[in-house]
Amino acid sequence: MPAKPSEQEEEYFARREFERRKKALAEKEREAAEEERLRVLAVARERCPKCGAPLLAVKFQGVELDKCSRCQGVWLDCGELEQLAGEETGFLVSLKRIFG
């Protein structure tokens, strides 16, 4: 029959179990926070930042923009302004390419 673990052994294993549970709880909290962040982002992307009304997808010069159904504001995602501006031309742009 095995001997009863010493008090130090009991404390060691209790501490390890506590740390394991603490890490598991922290991981669950991180996952829950990330899920909440993604949920809020999904809702926010479908709403106008100015008035909160639903956004409608509108094609303009081949780029899909977001237009507010209430205040008629137009919202651009990352890179859409550059797509609309197109390739810059002209003498100064050429100089910038050479020396920039």
mmCIF file of C-alpha atoms in Angstrom:
data_model
loop_
_atom_site.group_PDB
_atom_site.id
_atom_site.type_symbol
_atom_site.label_atom_id
_atom_site.label_comp_id
_atom_site.label_asym_id
_atom_site.label_seq_id
_atom_site.Cartn_x
_atom_site.Cartn_y
_atom_site.Cartn_z
ATOM 1 C CA MET A 1 0.000 0.000 0.000
ATOM 2 C CA PRO A 2 1.485 3.389 -1.017
ATOM 3 C CA ALA A 3 2.414 5.850 1.661
ATOM 4 C CA LYS A 4 0.383 9.017 2.068
ATOM 5 C CA PRO A 5 1.956 11.968 0.171
ATOM 6 C CA SER A 6 3.794 14.466 2.297
ATOM 7 C CA GLU A 7 2.403 17.926 2.946
ATOM 8 C CA GLN A 8 4.928 19.446 0.517
ATOM 9 C CA GLU A 9 3.866 17.036 -2.224
ATOM 10 C CA GLU A 10 0.204 17.845 -1.618
ATOM 11 C CA GLU A 11 0.984 21.566 -1.811
ATOM 12 C CA TYR A 12 3.047 21.107 -4.986
ATOM 13 C CA PHE A 13 0.282 19.241 -6.818
ATOM 14 C CA ALA A 14 -2.395 21.611 -5.535
ATOM 15 C CA ARG A 15 -0.358 24.576 -6.826
ATOM 16 C CA ARG A 16 0.132 22.901 -10.225
ATOM 17 C CA GLU A 17 -3.586 22.146 -10.488
ATOM 18 C CA PHE A 18 -4.400 25.751 -9.545
ATOM 19 C CA GLU A 19 -2.034 27.092 -12.238
ATOM 20 C CA ARG A 20 -3.494 24.711 -14.845
ATOM 21 C CA ARG A 21 -7.044 25.840 -14.054
ATOM 22 C CA LYS A 22 -5.959 29.483 -14.005
ATOM 23 C CA LYS A 23 -4.423 29.149 -17.497
ATOM 24 C CA ALA A 24 -7.510 27.351 -18.810
ATOM 25 C CA LEU A 25 -9.779 30.077 -17.427
ATOM 26 C CA ALA A 26 -7.587 32.829 -18.898
ATOM 27 C CA GLU A 27 -7.686 31.102 -22.299
ATOM 28 C CA LYS A 28 -11.494 30.824 -22.155
ATOM 29 C CA GLU A 29 -11.728 34.521 -21.244
ATOM 30 C CA ARG A 30 -9.435 35.454 -24.169
ATOM 31 C CA GLU A 31 -11.537 33.385 -26.564
ATOM 32 C CA ALA A 32 -14.765 34.930 -25.259
ATOM 33 C CA ALA A 33 -13.307 38.443 -25.582
ATOM 34 C CA GLU A 34 -12.173 37.737 -29.157
ATOM 35 C CA GLU A 35 -15.601 36.346 -30.088
ATOM 36 C CA GLU A 36 -17.266 39.442 -28.624
ATOM 37 C CA ARG A 37 -14.848 41.737 -30.484
ATOM 38 C CA LEU A 38 -15.598 39.966 -33.778
ATOM 39 C CA ARG A 39 -19.347 40.117 -33.121
ATOM 40 C CA VAL A 40 -19.193 43.862 -32.413
ATOM 41 C CA LEU A 41 -17.087 44.441 -35.528
ATOM 42 C CA ALA A 42 -19.553 42.512 -37.673
ATOM 43 C CA VAL A 43 -22.446 44.603 -36.361
ATOM 44 C CA ALA A 44 -20.497 47.871 -36.630
ATOM 45 C CA ARG A 45 -19.486 47.214 -40.241
ATOM 46 C CA GLU A 46 -23.112 46.968 -41.254
ATOM 47 C CA ARG A 47 -24.009 50.306 -39.621
ATOM 48 C CA CYS A 48 -23.231 53.930 -40.440
ATOM 49 C CA PRO A 49 -20.569 55.362 -38.101
ATOM 50 C CA LYS A 50 -22.361 58.743 -38.152
ATOM 51 C CA CYS A 51 -26.029 57.903 -37.561
ATOM 52 C CA GLY A 52 -26.142 54.128 -36.986
ATOM 53 C CA ALA A 53 -28.450 53.361 -39.927
ATOM 54 C CA PRO A 54 -27.832 50.285 -42.100
ATOM 55 C CA LEU A 55 -25.219 50.615 -44.846
ATOM 56 C CA LEU A 56 -25.948 49.658 -48.437
ATOM 57 C CA ALA A 57 -23.326 48.325 -50.855
ATOM 58 C CA VAL A 58 -23.026 50.590 -53.912
ATOM 59 C CA LYS A 59 -20.772 50.066 -56.957
ATOM 60 C CA PHE A 60 -18.931 53.193 -58.119
ATOM 61 C CA GLN A 61 -16.285 53.022 -60.867
ATOM 62 C CA GLY A 62 -15.879 49.297 -60.208
ATOM 63 C CA VAL A 63 -15.332 49.740 -56.457
ATOM 64 C CA GLU A 64 -17.888 48.599 -53.888
ATOM 65 C CA LEU A 65 -18.549 51.452 -51.437
ATOM 66 C CA ASP A 66 -20.769 51.578 -48.351
ATOM 67 C CA LYS A 67 -23.560 54.172 -48.486
ATOM 68 C CA CYS A 68 -25.778 55.082 -45.540
ATOM 69 C CA SER A 69 -29.473 54.510 -46.113
ATOM 70 C CA ARG A 70 -30.410 57.483 -43.913
ATOM 71 C CA CYS A 71 -27.815 60.280 -44.073
ATOM 72 C CA GLN A 72 -26.476 59.281 -47.529
ATOM 73 C CA GLY A 73 -22.877 59.315 -46.236
ATOM 74 C CA VAL A 74 -20.370 57.284 -48.224
ATOM 75 C CA TRP A 75 -17.803 55.191 -46.359
ATOM 76 C CA LEU A 76 -14.648 53.699 -47.823
ATOM 77 C CA ASP A 77 -12.838 50.591 -46.669
ATOM 78 C CA CYS A 78 -9.065 50.322 -46.615
ATOM 79 C CA GLY A 79 -7.586 50.773 -50.098
ATOM 80 C CA GLU A 80 -10.798 51.884 -51.793
ATOM 81 C CA LEU A 81 -9.769 55.543 -52.043
ATOM 82 C CA GLU A 82 -6.569 54.524 -53.824
ATOM 83 C CA GLN A 83 -8.594 52.364 -56.229
ATOM 84 C CA LEU A 84 -10.874 55.297 -57.018
ATOM 85 C CA ALA A 85 -7.958 57.723 -57.437
ATOM 86 C CA GLY A 86 -6.298 55.370 -59.910
ATOM 87 C CA GLU A 87 -2.768 55.771 -61.200
ATOM 88 C CA GLU A 88 -1.409 59.286 -60.735
ATOM 89 C CA THR A 89 0.152 60.824 -63.828
ATOM 90 C CA GLY A 90 2.057 63.954 -64.608
ATOM 91 C CA PHE A 91 5.516 65.469 -64.499
ATOM 92 C CA LEU A 92 5.752 65.817 -60.706
ATOM 93 C CA VAL A 93 4.655 62.221 -60.180
ATOM 94 C CA SER A 94 7.383 61.074 -62.582
ATOM 95 C CA LEU A 95 9.970 63.076 -60.643
ATOM 96 C CA LYS A 96 8.709 61.629 -57.392
ATOM 97 C CA ARG A 97 9.106 58.101 -58.780
ATOM 98 C CA ILE A 98 12.655 58.835 -59.898
ATOM 99 C CA PHE A 99 13.849 60.649 -56.767
ATOM 100 C CA GLY A 100 11.329 59.494 -54.185
#
